[in-house]
Short mmCIF file of C-alpha atoms in Angstrom, two decimals:
data_model
loop_
_atom_site.label_atom_id
_atom_site.label_comp_id
_atom_site.label_asym_id
_atom_site.label_seq_id
_atom_site.Cartn_x
_atom_site.Cartn_y
_atom_site.Cartn_z
CA UNK A 68 91.47 114.82 88.51
CA UNK A 69 90.38 111.21 88.93
CA UNK A 70 90.57 109.74 92.39
CA UNK A 71 91.70 106.30 93.43
CA UNK A 72 89.70 103.64 91.63
CA UNK A 73 89.25 100.01 92.53
CA UNK A 74 87.90 97.09 90.58
CA UNK A 75 85.70 95.20 91.07
CA UNK A 76 83.44 96.90 93.56
CA UNK A 77 82.10 93.55 94.69
CA UNK A 78 83.33 89.98 94.30
CA UNK A 79 81.70 86.78 95.50
CA UNK A 80 83.77 83.62 95.22
CA UNK A 81 83.86 80.17 96.73
CA UNK A 82 86.45 78.97 99.16
CA UNK A 83 89.50 77.74 97.33
CA UNK A 84 89.07 79.99 94.32
CA UNK A 85 91.36 82.79 93.27
CA UNK A 86 90.48 86.46 93.17
CA UNK A 87 92.45 89.44 91.91
CA UNK A 88 91.68 92.95 93.05
CA UNK A 89 92.93 95.96 91.17
CA UNK A 90 93.76 99.47 92.31
CA UNK A 91 94.54 102.49 90.15
CA UNK A 92 96.09 105.26 92.23
CA UNK A 93 95.93 108.96 91.54
CA UNK A 94 98.24 109.77 88.66
CA UNK A 95 101.68 110.76 89.88
CA UNK A 96 101.33 109.21 93.32
CA UNK A 97 104.35 107.01 93.95
CA UNK A 98 102.98 105.64 97.20
CA UNK A 99 100.25 103.03 97.16
CA UNK A 100 98.75 101.25 100.16
CA UNK A 101 96.43 98.31 100.69
CA UNK A 102 94.21 98.00 103.73
CA UNK A 103 91.54 95.52 104.73
CA UNK A 104 88.51 95.73 106.94
CA UNK A 105 87.02 92.48 108.16
CA UNK A 106 83.41 92.85 109.26
CA UNK A 107 83.10 94.34 112.71
CA UNK A 108 86.80 95.07 112.98
CA UNK A 109 89.07 98.01 112.35
CA UNK A 110 90.70 98.83 109.05
CA UNK A 111 94.10 97.14 109.00
CA UNK A 112 97.18 97.95 106.99
CA UNK A 113 98.40 95.29 104.57
CA UNK A 114 101.28 96.83 102.65
CA UNK A 115 102.87 99.91 101.15
CA UNK A 116 104.46 100.30 97.73
CA UNK A 117 106.83 103.05 96.74
CA UNK A 118 106.70 102.95 92.97
CA UNK A 119 107.12 99.25 92.18
CA UNK A 120 108.96 98.34 95.38
CA UNK A 121 107.40 96.97 98.54
CA UNK A 122 108.31 99.42 101.28
CA UNK A 123 106.44 97.68 104.08
CA UNK A 124 104.54 94.44 103.84
CA UNK A 125 104.28 93.79 107.55
CA UNK A 126 100.49 93.56 107.46
CA UNK A 127 100.15 90.83 104.86
CA UNK A 128 98.37 88.01 106.67
CA UNK A 129 99.98 85.01 104.96
CA UNK A 130 101.46 83.74 101.73
CA UNK A 131 98.06 83.30 100.12
CA UNK A 132 98.16 87.03 99.47
CA UNK A 133 100.32 88.41 96.67
CA UNK A 134 100.52 92.10 95.83
CA UNK A 135 102.21 93.49 92.76
CA UNK A 136 102.77 96.87 91.24
CA UNK A 137 104.54 96.30 87.98
CA UNK A 138 105.71 99.52 86.36
CA UNK A 139 104.81 101.50 89.45
CA UNK A 140 101.33 102.41 88.28
CA UNK A 141 98.34 100.24 89.13
CA UNK A 142 98.51 97.48 91.69
CA UNK A 143 96.89 94.08 92.02
CA UNK A 144 96.21 92.03 95.12
CA UNK A 145 95.69 88.34 94.49
CA UNK A 146 94.25 85.95 97.03
CA UNK A 147 94.96 82.31 96.20
CA UNK A 148 93.35 80.16 97.44
CA UNK A 149 90.71 82.23 99.17
CA UNK A 150 89.50 81.23 102.63
CA UNK A 151 86.33 82.24 104.48
CA UNK A 152 88.25 84.60 106.78
CA UNK A 153 89.44 86.61 103.80
CA UNK A 154 85.98 88.15 103.43
CA UNK A 155 85.93 91.87 104.00
CA UNK A 156 86.42 95.19 102.30
CA UNK A 157 89.79 95.84 100.70
CA UNK A 158 90.78 99.46 100.43
CA UNK A 159 93.49 100.96 98.34
CA UNK A 160 95.00 104.39 99.00
CA UNK A 161 97.67 106.50 97.40
CA UNK A 162 99.76 109.47 98.40
CA UNK A 163 102.23 111.80 96.76
CA UNK A 164 104.52 111.99 99.76
CA UNK A 165 106.04 109.25 101.83
CA UNK A 166 105.99 109.12 105.59
CA UNK A 167 103.65 109.52 108.50
CA UNK A 168 102.43 112.98 107.54
CA UNK A 169 101.37 112.08 104.03
CA UNK A 170 97.71 112.50 103.22
CA UNK A 171 96.38 109.28 101.82
CA UNK A 172 93.54 109.30 99.32
CA UNK A 173 91.33 106.25 99.52
CA UNK A 174 89.37 104.37 96.92
CA UNK A 175 85.81 103.13 97.55
CA UNK A 176 86.97 99.62 98.33
CA UNK A 177 86.31 96.14 96.98
CA UNK A 178 83.90 94.06 99.00
CA UNK A 179 85.05 90.44 98.89
CA UNK A 180 82.76 87.65 100.01
CA UNK A 181 84.14 84.13 100.25
CA UNK A 182 81.46 81.44 100.54
CA UNK B 118 102.51 99.05 120.13
CA UNK B 119 100.45 101.83 118.67
CA UNK B 120 96.69 101.54 118.92
CA UNK B 121 93.57 103.64 118.49
CA UNK B 122 90.33 103.29 120.40
CA UNK B 123 86.99 104.74 119.42
CA UNK B 124 84.77 103.89 122.38
CA UNK B 125 81.48 104.61 120.65
CA UNK B 126 80.54 102.22 117.87
CA UNK B 127 77.26 103.97 117.11
CA UNK B 128 75.99 107.47 117.95
CA UNK B 129 72.65 109.11 117.18
CA UNK B 130 72.17 112.86 117.37
CA UNK B 131 69.42 115.20 116.28
CA UNK B 132 69.99 117.51 113.36
CA UNK B 133 71.28 120.83 114.64
CA UNK B 134 72.69 119.33 117.83
CA UNK B 135 76.36 119.36 118.67
CA UNK B 136 78.56 116.34 118.14
CA UNK B 137 81.65 114.92 119.77
CA UNK B 138 83.26 111.67 118.64
CA UNK B 139 85.88 110.26 120.95
CA UNK B 140 89.27 108.92 120.00
CA UNK B 141 92.06 107.72 122.27
CA UNK B 142 95.43 106.62 121.02
CA UNK B 143 98.47 104.84 122.32
CA UNK B 144 101.76 106.06 120.87
CA UNK B 145 105.22 106.63 122.28
CA UNK B 146 106.09 109.90 120.60
CA UNK B 147 104.20 112.86 119.21
CA UNK B 148 101.63 111.20 117.01
CA UNK B 149 100.40 112.00 113.55
CA UNK B 150 96.62 111.98 113.98
CA UNK B 151 93.88 111.87 111.39
CA UNK B 152 90.11 111.78 111.18
CA UNK B 153 88.53 110.25 108.10
CA UNK B 154 84.86 109.98 107.09
CA UNK B 155 83.27 107.37 104.88
CA UNK B 156 79.87 107.94 103.34
CA UNK B 157 78.05 104.96 101.81
CA UNK B 158 79.61 103.85 98.55
CA UNK B 159 82.50 106.28 98.91
CA UNK B 160 86.12 106.00 99.87
CA UNK B 161 87.49 107.42 103.08
CA UNK B 162 87.84 111.19 102.95
CA UNK B 163 90.26 113.10 105.15
CA UNK B 164 88.48 115.53 107.49
CA UNK B 165 91.50 116.90 109.33
CA UNK B 166 94.93 116.04 110.65
CA UNK B 167 97.30 117.00 113.45
CA UNK B 168 101.07 116.82 113.41
CA UNK B 169 102.26 119.63 115.65
CA UNK B 170 101.53 123.19 116.71
CA UNK B 171 98.10 124.48 117.64
CA UNK B 172 96.26 121.65 119.37
CA UNK B 173 92.88 122.74 117.99
CA UNK B 174 92.72 121.92 114.31
CA UNK B 175 90.07 122.91 111.83
CA UNK B 176 88.95 120.62 109.06
CA UNK B 177 86.53 120.46 106.23
CA UNK B 178 82.73 120.45 106.53
CA UNK B 179 82.82 122.47 109.75
CA UNK B 180 84.62 119.83 111.82
CA UNK B 181 87.36 120.47 114.34
CA UNK B 182 89.41 118.29 116.65
CA UNK B 183 91.47 118.94 119.73
CA UNK B 184 94.69 117.13 120.58
CA UNK B 185 95.13 116.57 124.31
CA UNK B 186 98.44 114.92 125.07
CA UNK B 187 97.67 114.47 128.77
CA UNK B 188 94.58 112.45 127.91
CA UNK B 189 95.96 110.78 124.77
CA UNK B 190 92.84 111.96 123.00
CA UNK B 191 91.95 113.52 119.68
CA UNK B 192 88.20 114.06 119.80
CA UNK B 193 86.26 115.26 116.79
CA UNK B 194 83.61 117.95 117.22
CA UNK B 195 81.02 119.82 115.24
CA UNK B 196 78.78 122.50 116.74
CA UNK B 197 75.71 121.78 114.62
CA UNK B 198 75.18 118.50 112.80
CA UNK B 199 73.54 118.32 109.38
CA UNK B 200 71.69 115.30 108.03
CA UNK B 201 74.43 114.90 105.42
CA UNK B 202 76.95 114.21 108.20
CA UNK B 203 75.48 110.74 108.69
CA UNK B 204 78.42 108.45 107.90
CA UNK B 205 81.11 106.37 109.52
CA UNK B 206 84.03 108.20 111.11
CA UNK B 207 87.50 106.80 111.62
CA UNK B 208 90.29 108.05 113.81
CA UNK B 209 93.78 106.99 112.78
CA UNK B 210 97.36 107.43 113.91
CA UNK B 211 100.41 107.33 111.68
CA UNK B 212 102.76 104.53 112.67
CA UNK B 213 105.88 106.67 112.37
CA UNK B 214 107.67 109.35 110.42
CA UNK B 215 109.29 106.87 108.05
CA UNK B 216 106.21 104.90 107.16
CA UNK B 217 102.83 105.73 105.70
CA UNK B 218 101.16 102.93 107.63
CA UNK B 219 98.00 104.12 109.37
CA UNK B 220 96.50 102.46 112.42
CA UNK B 221 92.75 102.87 112.61
CA UNK B 222 90.16 102.75 115.32
CA UNK B 223 87.08 100.61 114.86
CA UNK B 224 85.01 103.47 113.55
CA UNK B 225 81.95 105.30 114.83
CA UNK B 226 78.73 105.26 112.85
CA UNK B 227 76.82 108.51 113.13
CA UNK B 228 73.08 108.57 112.63
CA UNK B 229 71.32 111.93 112.38
CA UNK B 230 67.68 112.22 113.41
CA UNK B 231 65.53 114.83 111.65
#
């Protein structure tokens, strides 16, 4: 069974440009999460989808970030326009169950560098 | 607010030596606790978890962790470290029963000396 996949693995863009990150969860997992790790800091929650609906988007930093999950399968996270502080590693995770006890399966991350 | 602290950013141990990685949490109720490991180029992999019951939990790869409510700790241990254990380790707490949001510590990087 394929794990969580993320594309691209690396992205280098200039400040002010737009970048779109993609996450493909494990097949059948209704729950999809985005996290971000800024260099030297902890991994921080961004948002949680249940199917195509946003269950919790309390961690989204500002309105330059837009997450979608049309059709409840893969998800995209768009940053527009990108700023220097957006650099970091963006992780996607998925789980079959909802709630605090659910085991989340993580992808390898997308390393975003904004110059 | 919930929080997780991993006091040690970097630890070096010799192969075959024992290991303990510290994790302290702040949470109002009985927490859902997790340890994840990330090897280079890989995603985070769940080592073990604690929700309730026996406070000593066994995980994969020979790891175990002990939940101590009085100390708000959930330390990860392994009796004999292998070179392949070199990785970054993350302690996390679930933010609540109705949400899948995880709150992570800063991570501990483990280096294993031959």
